[in-house]
PDB file of C-alpha atoms in Angstrom:
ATOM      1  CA  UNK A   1      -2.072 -40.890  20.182  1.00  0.00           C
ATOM      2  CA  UNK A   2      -2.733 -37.737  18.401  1.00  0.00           C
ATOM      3  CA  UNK A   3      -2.255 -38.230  14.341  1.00  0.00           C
ATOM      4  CA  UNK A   4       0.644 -36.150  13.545  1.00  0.00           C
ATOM      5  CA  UNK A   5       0.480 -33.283  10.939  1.00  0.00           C
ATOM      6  CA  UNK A   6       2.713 -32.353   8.175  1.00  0.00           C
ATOM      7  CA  UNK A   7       3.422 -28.575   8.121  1.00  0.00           C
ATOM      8  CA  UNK A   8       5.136 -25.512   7.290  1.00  0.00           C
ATOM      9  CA  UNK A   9       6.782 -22.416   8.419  1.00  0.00           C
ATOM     10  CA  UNK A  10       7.550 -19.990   6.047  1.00  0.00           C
ATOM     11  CA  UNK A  11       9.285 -17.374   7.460  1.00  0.00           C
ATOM     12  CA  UNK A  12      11.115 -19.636   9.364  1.00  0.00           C
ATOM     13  CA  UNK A  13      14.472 -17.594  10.167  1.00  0.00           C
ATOM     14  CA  UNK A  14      12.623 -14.459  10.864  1.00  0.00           C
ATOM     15  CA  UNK A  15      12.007 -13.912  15.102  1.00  0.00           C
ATOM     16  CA  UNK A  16       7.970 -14.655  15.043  1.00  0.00           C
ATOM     17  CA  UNK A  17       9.521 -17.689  12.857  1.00  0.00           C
ATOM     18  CA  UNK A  18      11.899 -18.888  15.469  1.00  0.00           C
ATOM     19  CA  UNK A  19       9.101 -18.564  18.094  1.00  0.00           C
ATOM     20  CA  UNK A  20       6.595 -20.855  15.960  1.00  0.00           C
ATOM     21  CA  UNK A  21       9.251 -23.288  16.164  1.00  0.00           C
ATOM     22  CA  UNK A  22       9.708 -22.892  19.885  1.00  0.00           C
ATOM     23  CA  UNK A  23       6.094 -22.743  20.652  1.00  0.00           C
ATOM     24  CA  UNK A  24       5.528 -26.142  18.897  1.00  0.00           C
ATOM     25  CA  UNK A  25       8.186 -27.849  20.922  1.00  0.00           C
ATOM     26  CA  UNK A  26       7.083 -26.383  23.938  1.00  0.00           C
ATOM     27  CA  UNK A  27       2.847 -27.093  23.258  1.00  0.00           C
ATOM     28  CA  UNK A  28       3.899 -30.914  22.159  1.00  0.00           C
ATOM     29  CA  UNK A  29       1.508 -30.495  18.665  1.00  0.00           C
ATOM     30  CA  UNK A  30       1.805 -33.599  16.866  1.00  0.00           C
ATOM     31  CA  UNK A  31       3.706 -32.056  14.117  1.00  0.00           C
ATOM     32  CA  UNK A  32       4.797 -35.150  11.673  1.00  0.00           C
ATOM     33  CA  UNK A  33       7.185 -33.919   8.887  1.00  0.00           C
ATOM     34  CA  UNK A  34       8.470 -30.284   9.141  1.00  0.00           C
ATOM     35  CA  UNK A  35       9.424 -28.035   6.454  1.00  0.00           C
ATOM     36  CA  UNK A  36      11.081 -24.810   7.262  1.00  0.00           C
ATOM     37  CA  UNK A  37      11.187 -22.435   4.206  1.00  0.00           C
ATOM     38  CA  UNK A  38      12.765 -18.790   3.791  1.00  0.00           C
ATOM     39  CA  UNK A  39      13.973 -16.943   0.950  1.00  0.00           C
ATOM     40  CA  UNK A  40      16.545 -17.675  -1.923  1.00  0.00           C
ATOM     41  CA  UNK A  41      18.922 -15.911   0.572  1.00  0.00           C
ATOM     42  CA  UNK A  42      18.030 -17.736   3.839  1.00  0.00           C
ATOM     43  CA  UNK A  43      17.847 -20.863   2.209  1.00  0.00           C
ATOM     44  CA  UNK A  44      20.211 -23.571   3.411  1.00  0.00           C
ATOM     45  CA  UNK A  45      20.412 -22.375   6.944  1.00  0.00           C
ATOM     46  CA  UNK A  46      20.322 -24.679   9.767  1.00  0.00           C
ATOM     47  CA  UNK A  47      17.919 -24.864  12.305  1.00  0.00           C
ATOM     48  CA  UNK A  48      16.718 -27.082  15.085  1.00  0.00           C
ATOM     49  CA  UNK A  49      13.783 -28.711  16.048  1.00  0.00           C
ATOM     50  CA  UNK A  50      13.273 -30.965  18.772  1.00  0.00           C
ATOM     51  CA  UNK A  51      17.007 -31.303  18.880  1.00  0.00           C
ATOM     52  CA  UNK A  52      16.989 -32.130  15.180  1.00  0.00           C
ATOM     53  CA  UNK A  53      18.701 -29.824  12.533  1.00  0.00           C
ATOM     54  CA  UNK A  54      16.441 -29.050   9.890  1.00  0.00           C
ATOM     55  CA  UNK A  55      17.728 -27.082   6.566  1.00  0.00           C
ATOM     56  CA  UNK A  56      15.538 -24.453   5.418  1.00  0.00           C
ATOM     57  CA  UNK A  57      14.346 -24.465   2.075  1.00  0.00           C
ATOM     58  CA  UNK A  58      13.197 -21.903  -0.381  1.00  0.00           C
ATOM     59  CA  UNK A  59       9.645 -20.858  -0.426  1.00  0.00           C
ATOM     60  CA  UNK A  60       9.583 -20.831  -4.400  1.00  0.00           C
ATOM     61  CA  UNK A  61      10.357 -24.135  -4.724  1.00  0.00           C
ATOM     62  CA  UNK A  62       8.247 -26.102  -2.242  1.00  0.00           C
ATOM     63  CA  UNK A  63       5.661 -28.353  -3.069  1.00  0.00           C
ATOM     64  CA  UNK A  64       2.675 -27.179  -0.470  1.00  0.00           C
ATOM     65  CA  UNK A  65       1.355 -30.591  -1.251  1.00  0.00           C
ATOM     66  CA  UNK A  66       3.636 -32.218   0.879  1.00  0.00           C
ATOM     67  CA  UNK A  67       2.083 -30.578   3.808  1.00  0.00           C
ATOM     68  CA  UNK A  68      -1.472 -30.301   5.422  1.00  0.00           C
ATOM     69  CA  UNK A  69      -0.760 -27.129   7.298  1.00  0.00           C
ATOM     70  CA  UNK A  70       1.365 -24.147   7.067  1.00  0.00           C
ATOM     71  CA  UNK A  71       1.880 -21.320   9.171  1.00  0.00           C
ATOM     72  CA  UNK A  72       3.017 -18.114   7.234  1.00  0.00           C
ATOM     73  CA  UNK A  73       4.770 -14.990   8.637  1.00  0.00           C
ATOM     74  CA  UNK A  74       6.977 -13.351   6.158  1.00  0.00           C
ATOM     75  CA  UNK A  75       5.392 -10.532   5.168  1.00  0.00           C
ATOM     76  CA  UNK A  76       1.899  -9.755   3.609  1.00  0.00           C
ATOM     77  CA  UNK A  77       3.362  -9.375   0.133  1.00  0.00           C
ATOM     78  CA  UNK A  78       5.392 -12.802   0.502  1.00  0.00           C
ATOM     79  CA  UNK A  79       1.503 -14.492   1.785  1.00  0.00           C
ATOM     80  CA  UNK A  80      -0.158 -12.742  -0.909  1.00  0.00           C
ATOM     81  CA  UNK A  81       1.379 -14.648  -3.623  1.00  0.00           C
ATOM     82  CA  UNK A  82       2.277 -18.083  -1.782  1.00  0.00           C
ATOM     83  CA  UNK A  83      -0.510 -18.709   0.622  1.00  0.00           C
ATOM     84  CA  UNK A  84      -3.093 -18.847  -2.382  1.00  0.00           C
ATOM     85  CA  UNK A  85      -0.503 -21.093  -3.593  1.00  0.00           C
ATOM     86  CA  UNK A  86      -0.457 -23.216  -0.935  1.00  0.00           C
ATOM     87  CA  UNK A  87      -4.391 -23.649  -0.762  1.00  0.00           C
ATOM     88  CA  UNK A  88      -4.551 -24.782  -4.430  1.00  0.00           C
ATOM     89  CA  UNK A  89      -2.463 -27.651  -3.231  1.00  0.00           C
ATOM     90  CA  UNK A  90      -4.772 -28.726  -0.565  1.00  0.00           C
ATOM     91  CA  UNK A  91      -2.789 -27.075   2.270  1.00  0.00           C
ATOM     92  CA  UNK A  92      -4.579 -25.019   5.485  1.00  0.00           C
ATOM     93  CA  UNK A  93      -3.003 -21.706   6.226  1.00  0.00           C
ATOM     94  CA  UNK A  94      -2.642 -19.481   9.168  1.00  0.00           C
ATOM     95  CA  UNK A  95      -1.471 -16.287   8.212  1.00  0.00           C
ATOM     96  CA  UNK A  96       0.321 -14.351  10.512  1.00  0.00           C
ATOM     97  CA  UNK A  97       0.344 -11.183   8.437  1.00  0.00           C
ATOM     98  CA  UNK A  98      -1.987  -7.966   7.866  1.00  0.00           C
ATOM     99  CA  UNK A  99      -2.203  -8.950   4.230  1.00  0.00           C
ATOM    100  CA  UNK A 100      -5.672 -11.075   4.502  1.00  0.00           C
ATOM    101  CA  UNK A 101      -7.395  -9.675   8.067  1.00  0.00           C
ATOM    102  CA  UNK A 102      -9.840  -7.096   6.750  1.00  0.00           C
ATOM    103  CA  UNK A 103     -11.197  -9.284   4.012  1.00  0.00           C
ATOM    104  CA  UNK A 104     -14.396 -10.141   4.535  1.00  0.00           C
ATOM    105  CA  UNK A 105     -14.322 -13.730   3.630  1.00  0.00           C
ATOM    106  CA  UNK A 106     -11.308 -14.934   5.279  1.00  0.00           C
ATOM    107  CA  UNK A 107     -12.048 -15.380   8.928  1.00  0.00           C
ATOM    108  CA  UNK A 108      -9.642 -13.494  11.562  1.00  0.00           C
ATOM    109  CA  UNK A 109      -9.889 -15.719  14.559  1.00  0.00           C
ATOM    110  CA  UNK A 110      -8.789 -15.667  18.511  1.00  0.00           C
ATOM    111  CA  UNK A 111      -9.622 -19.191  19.299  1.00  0.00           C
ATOM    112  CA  UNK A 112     -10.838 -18.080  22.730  1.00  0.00           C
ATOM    113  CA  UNK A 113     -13.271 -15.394  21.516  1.00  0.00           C
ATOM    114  CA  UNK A 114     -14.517 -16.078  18.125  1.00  0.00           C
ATOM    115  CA  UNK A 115     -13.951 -20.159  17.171  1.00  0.00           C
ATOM    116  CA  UNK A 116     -16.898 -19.940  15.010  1.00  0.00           C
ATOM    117  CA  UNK A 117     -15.662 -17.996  12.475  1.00  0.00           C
ATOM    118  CA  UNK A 118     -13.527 -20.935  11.544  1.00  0.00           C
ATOM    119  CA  UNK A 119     -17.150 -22.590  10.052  1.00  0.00           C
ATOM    120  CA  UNK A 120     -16.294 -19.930   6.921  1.00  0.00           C
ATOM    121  CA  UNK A 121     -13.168 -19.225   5.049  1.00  0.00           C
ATOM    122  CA  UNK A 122     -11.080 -20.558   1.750  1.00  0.00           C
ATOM    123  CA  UNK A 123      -8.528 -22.817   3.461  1.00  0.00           C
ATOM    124  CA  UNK A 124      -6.754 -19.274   4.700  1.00  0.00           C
ATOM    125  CA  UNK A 125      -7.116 -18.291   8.566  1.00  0.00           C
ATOM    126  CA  UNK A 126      -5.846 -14.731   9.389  1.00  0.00           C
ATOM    127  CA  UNK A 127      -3.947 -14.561  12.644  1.00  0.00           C
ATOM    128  CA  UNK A 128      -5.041 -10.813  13.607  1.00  0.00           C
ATOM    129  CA  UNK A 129      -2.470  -7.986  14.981  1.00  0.00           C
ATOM    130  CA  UNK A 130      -0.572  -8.859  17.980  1.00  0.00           C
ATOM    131  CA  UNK A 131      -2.090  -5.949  20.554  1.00  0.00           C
ATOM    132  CA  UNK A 132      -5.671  -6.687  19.037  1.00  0.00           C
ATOM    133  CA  UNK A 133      -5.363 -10.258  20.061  1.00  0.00           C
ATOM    134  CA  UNK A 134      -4.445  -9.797  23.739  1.00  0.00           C
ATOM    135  CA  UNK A 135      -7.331  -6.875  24.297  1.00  0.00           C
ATOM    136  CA  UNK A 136     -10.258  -8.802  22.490  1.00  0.00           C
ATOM    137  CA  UNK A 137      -9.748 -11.561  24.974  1.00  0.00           C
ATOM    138  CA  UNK A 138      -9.997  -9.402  27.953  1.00  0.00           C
ATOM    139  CA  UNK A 139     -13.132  -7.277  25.844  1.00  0.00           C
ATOM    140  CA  UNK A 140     -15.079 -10.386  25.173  1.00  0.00           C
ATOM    141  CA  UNK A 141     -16.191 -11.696  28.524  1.00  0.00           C
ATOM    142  CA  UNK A 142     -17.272  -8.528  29.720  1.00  0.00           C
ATOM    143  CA  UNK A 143     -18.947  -7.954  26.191  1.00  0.00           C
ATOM    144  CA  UNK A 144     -21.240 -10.824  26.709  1.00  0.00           C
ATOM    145  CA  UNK A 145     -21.948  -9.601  30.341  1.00  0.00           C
ATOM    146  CA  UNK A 146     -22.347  -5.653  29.614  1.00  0.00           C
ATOM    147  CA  UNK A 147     -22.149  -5.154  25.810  1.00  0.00           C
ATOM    148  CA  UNK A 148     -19.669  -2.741  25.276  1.00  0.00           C
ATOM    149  CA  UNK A 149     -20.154   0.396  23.752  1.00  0.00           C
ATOM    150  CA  UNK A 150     -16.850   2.155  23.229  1.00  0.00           C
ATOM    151  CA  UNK A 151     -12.783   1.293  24.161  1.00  0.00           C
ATOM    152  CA  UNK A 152     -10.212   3.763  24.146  1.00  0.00           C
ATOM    153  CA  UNK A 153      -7.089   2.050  24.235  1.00  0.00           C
ATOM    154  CA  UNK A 154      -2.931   3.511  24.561  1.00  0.00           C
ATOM    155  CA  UNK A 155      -0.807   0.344  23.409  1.00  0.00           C
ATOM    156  CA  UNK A 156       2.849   0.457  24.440  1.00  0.00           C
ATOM    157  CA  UNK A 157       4.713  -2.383  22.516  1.00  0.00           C
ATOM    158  CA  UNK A 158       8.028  -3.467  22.401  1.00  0.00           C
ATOM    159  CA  UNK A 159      10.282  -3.384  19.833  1.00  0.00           C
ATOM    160  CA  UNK A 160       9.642  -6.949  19.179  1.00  0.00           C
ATOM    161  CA  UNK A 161       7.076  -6.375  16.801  1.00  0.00           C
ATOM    162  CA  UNK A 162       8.770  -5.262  14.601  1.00  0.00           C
ATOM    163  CA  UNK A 163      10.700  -8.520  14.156  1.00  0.00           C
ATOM    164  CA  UNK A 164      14.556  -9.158  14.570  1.00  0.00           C
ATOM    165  CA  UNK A 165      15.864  -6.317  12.640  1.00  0.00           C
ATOM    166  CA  UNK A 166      14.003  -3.735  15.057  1.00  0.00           C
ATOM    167  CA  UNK A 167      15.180  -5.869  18.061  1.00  0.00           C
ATOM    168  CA  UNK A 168      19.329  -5.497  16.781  1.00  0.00           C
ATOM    169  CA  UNK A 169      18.721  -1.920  16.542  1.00  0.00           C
ATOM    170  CA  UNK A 170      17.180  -1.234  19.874  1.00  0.00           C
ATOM    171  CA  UNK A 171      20.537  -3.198  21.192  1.00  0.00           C
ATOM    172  CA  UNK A 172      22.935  -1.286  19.201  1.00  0.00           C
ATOM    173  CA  UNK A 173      21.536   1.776  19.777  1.00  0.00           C
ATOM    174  CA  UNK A 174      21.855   1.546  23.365  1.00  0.00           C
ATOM    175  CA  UNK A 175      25.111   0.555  22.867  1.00  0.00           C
ATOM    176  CA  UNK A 176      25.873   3.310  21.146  1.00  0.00           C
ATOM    177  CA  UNK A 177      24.042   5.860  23.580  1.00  0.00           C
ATOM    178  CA  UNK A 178      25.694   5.244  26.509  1.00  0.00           C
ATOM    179  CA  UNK A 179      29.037   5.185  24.660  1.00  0.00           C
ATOM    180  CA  UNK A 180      28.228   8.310  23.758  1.00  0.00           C
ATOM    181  CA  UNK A 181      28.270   7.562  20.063  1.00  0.00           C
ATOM    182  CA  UNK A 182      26.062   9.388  16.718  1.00  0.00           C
ATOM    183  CA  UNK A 183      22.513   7.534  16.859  1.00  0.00           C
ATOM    184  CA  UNK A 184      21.373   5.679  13.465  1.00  0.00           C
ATOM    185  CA  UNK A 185      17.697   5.310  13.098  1.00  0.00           C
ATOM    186  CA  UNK A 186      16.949   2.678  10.365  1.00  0.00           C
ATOM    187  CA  UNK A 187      14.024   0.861  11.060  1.00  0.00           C
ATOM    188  CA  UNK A 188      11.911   3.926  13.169  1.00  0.00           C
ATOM    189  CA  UNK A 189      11.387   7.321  12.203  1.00  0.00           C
ATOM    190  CA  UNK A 190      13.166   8.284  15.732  1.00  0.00           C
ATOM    191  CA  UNK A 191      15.702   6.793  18.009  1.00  0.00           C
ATOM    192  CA  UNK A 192      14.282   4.051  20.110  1.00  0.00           C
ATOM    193  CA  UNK A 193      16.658   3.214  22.772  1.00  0.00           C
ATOM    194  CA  UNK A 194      15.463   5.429  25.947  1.00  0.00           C
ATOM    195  CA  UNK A 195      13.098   7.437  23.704  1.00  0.00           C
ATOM    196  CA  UNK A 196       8.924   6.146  22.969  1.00  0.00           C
ATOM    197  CA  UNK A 197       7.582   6.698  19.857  1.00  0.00           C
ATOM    198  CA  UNK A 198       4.045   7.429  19.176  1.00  0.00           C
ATOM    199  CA  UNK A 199       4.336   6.211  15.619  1.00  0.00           C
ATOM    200  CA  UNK A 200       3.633   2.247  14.582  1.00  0.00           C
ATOM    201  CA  UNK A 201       3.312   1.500  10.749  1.00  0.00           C
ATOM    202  CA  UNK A 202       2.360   4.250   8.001  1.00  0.00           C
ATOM    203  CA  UNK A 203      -0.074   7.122   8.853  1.00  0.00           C
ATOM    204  CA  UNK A 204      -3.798   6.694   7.333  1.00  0.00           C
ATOM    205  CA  UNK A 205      -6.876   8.876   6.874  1.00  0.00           C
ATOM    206  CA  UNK A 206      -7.307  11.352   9.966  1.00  0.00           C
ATOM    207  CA  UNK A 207      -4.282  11.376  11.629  1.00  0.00           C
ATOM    208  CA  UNK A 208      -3.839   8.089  12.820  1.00  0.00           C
ATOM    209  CA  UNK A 209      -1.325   4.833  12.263  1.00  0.00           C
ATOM    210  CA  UNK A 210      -1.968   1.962  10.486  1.00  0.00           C
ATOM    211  CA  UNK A 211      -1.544   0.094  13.803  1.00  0.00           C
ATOM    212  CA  UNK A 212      -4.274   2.322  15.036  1.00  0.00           C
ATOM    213  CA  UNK A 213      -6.474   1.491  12.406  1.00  0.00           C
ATOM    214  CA  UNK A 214      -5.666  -1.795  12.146  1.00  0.00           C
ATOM    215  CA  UNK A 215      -6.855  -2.637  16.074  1.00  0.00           C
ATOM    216  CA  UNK A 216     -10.174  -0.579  15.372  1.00  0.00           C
ATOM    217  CA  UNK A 217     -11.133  -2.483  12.161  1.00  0.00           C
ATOM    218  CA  UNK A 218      -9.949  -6.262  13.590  1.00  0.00           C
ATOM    219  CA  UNK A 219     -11.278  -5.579  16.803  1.00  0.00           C
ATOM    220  CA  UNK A 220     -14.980  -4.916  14.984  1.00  0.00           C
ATOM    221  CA  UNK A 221     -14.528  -7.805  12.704  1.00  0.00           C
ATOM    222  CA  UNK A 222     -13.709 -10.191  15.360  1.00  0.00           C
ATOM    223  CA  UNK A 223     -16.007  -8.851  18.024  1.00  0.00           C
ATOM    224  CA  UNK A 224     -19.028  -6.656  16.888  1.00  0.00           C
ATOM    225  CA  UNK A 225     -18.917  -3.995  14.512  1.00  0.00           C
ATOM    226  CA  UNK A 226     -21.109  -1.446  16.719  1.00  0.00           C
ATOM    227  CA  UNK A 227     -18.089  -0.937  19.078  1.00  0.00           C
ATOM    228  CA  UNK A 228     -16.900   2.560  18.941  1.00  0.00           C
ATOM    229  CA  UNK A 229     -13.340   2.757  19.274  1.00  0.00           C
ATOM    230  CA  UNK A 230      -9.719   4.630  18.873  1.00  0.00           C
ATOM    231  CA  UNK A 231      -6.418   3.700  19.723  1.00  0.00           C
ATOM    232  CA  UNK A 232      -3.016   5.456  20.027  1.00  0.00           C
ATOM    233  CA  UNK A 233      -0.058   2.826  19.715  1.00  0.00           C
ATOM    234  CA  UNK A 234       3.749   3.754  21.097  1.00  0.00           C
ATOM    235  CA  UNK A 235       6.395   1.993  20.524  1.00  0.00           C
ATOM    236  CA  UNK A 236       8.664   1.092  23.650  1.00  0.00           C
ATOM    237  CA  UNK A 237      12.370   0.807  24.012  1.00  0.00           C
ATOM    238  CA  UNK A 238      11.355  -2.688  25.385  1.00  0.00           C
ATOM    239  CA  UNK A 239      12.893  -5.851  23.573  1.00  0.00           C
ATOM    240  CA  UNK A 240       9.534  -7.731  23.822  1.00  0.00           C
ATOM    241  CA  UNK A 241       6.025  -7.792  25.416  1.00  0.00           C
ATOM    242  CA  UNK A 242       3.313  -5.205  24.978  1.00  0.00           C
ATOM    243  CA  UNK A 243       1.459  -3.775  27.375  1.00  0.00           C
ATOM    244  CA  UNK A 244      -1.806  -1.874  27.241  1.00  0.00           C
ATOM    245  CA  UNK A 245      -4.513   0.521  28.789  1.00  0.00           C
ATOM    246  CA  UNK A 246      -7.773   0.169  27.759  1.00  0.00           C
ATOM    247  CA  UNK A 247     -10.902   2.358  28.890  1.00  0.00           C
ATOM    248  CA  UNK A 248     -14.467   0.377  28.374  1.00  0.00           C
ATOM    249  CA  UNK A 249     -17.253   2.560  28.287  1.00  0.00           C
ATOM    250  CA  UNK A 250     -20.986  -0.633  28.378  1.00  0.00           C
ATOM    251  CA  UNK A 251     -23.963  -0.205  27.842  1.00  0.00           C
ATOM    252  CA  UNK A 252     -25.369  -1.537  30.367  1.00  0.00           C
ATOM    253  CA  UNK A 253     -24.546  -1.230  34.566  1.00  0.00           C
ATOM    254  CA  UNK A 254     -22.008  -3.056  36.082  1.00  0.00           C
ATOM    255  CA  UNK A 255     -20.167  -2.537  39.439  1.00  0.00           C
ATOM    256  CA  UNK A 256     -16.590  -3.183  39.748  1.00  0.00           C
ATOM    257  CA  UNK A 257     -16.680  -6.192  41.886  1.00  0.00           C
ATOM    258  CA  UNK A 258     -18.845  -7.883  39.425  1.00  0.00           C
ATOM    259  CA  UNK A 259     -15.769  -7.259  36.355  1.00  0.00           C
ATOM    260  CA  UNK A 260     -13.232  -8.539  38.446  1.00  0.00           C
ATOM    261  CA  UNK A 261     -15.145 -11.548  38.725  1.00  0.00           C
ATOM    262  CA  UNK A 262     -15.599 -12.045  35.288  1.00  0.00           C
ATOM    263  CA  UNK A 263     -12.384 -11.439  34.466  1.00  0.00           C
ATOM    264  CA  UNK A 264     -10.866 -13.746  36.685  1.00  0.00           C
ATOM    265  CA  UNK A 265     -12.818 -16.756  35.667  1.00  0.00           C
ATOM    266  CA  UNK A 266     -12.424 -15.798  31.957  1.00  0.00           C
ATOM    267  CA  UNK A 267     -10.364 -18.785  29.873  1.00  0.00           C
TER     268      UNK A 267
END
């Protein structure tokens, strides 16, 4: 029997909370004791897990020493104060935010394409952006096999991503579109519902997103910093799953049969 781990969600109301939860029911971890923690105004909510209700607490007041492991996604301002917090008290952290992936000595991991990173670190794992994660593990088996030399990539990403308050809008703006009522934007610069929106996070230097950037600069960390690369993101009136199109320029030959193969065989 596996031994069973104490841990932590913080952010546990929030959508990419809820999922955690659902994800650990569904994967059977051995979790032992859970704490789900939130916000002064969250706190005392009810939620479930494995059938069990479980009150959430507040984040402020909760003893990471209780716990071994905690997985964090509540913002990169909320992790920058509590997940050093949590590491003082002997707890591991996964962090699902931006606030920790381009320093150098925290380790940004996918398990299936860099696990050694893991060797390093301060008791804090970065968990990197969502549309970097599912395009490094298609890049790395044909990196090994051809080295790769540049990607140009077009994300189209749903509005997911932008947790649960960008997923009620994109319902109640459709809604409101084909009732042939005004349009509110609050969480995108445009309207979402049956529109796309080449716009993700803040702009940055040159023109592009911070959602741009952010898949360039994880993508080298994580993979190999000689990897040219540029990325336009777009945000889809889809409630979730992203999708991408990526263009791999190697360095050295490869026929098409030969990719395939790799690709299908890739874990």
């Amino acid at each position: 029997m596996s031994k069973k781990i104490d841990l932590a969600i913080v952010g546990a109301t929030g959508a990419v909370g809820e999922a955690m939860i659902r994800i650990l029911e569904q994967r059977g971890f051995p979790v032992g004791a859970i704490y789900l923690l939130a916000s002064e105004r969250a706190a005392g909510t009810v939620l479930t897990f494995r059938g069990h209700p479980v009150r959430v607490g507040r984040l402020d007041e909760f003893d990471f020493s209780k716990v071994s492991l905690s997985l964090f996604s509540a913002g990169g301002a909320i992790s920058a104060v509590h997940a050093p917090r949590a590491v003082e008290a002997g707890c591991l952290v996964i962090d699902n935010t931006s606030h920790f992936r381009t320093d150098p000595d925290i380790p940004l991991v996918v398990p299936e394409v860099n696990p050694h990173a893991l060797r390093s670190g301060n008791g804090i794992i970065a968990n990197p952006n969502c549309s970097t994660i599912q395009m490094v593990l298609v890049l790395k088996p044909l990196h090994d096999h051809f080295n790769i030399k540049r990607v140009v990539v077009s994300t189209y990403q749903s509005v997911s991503g932008g947790g649960k308050a960008t997923m009620d809008e994109l319902i109640s703006q459709s809604k409101d579109y084909l009732s042939g009522k005004k349009i509110e934007s609050k969480n995108f610069t445009k309207q979402i519902a049956f529109n796309l929106i080449p716009h993700i996070d803040e702009f940055v230097d040159e023109g592009y997103t911070k959602e741009e950037w952010k898949m360039e600069n994880e993508t080298k960390k994580i993979l190999d910093p000689k990897i040219k690369m540029t990325a336009t993101c777009v945000r889809v009136p889809v409630m979730v799953s992203h999708s991408e199109s990526i263009n791999v320029e190697f360095e050295k030959n490869f026929d098409i049969k030969k990719v395939k193969e790799i690709l299908s065989s890739a874990t």
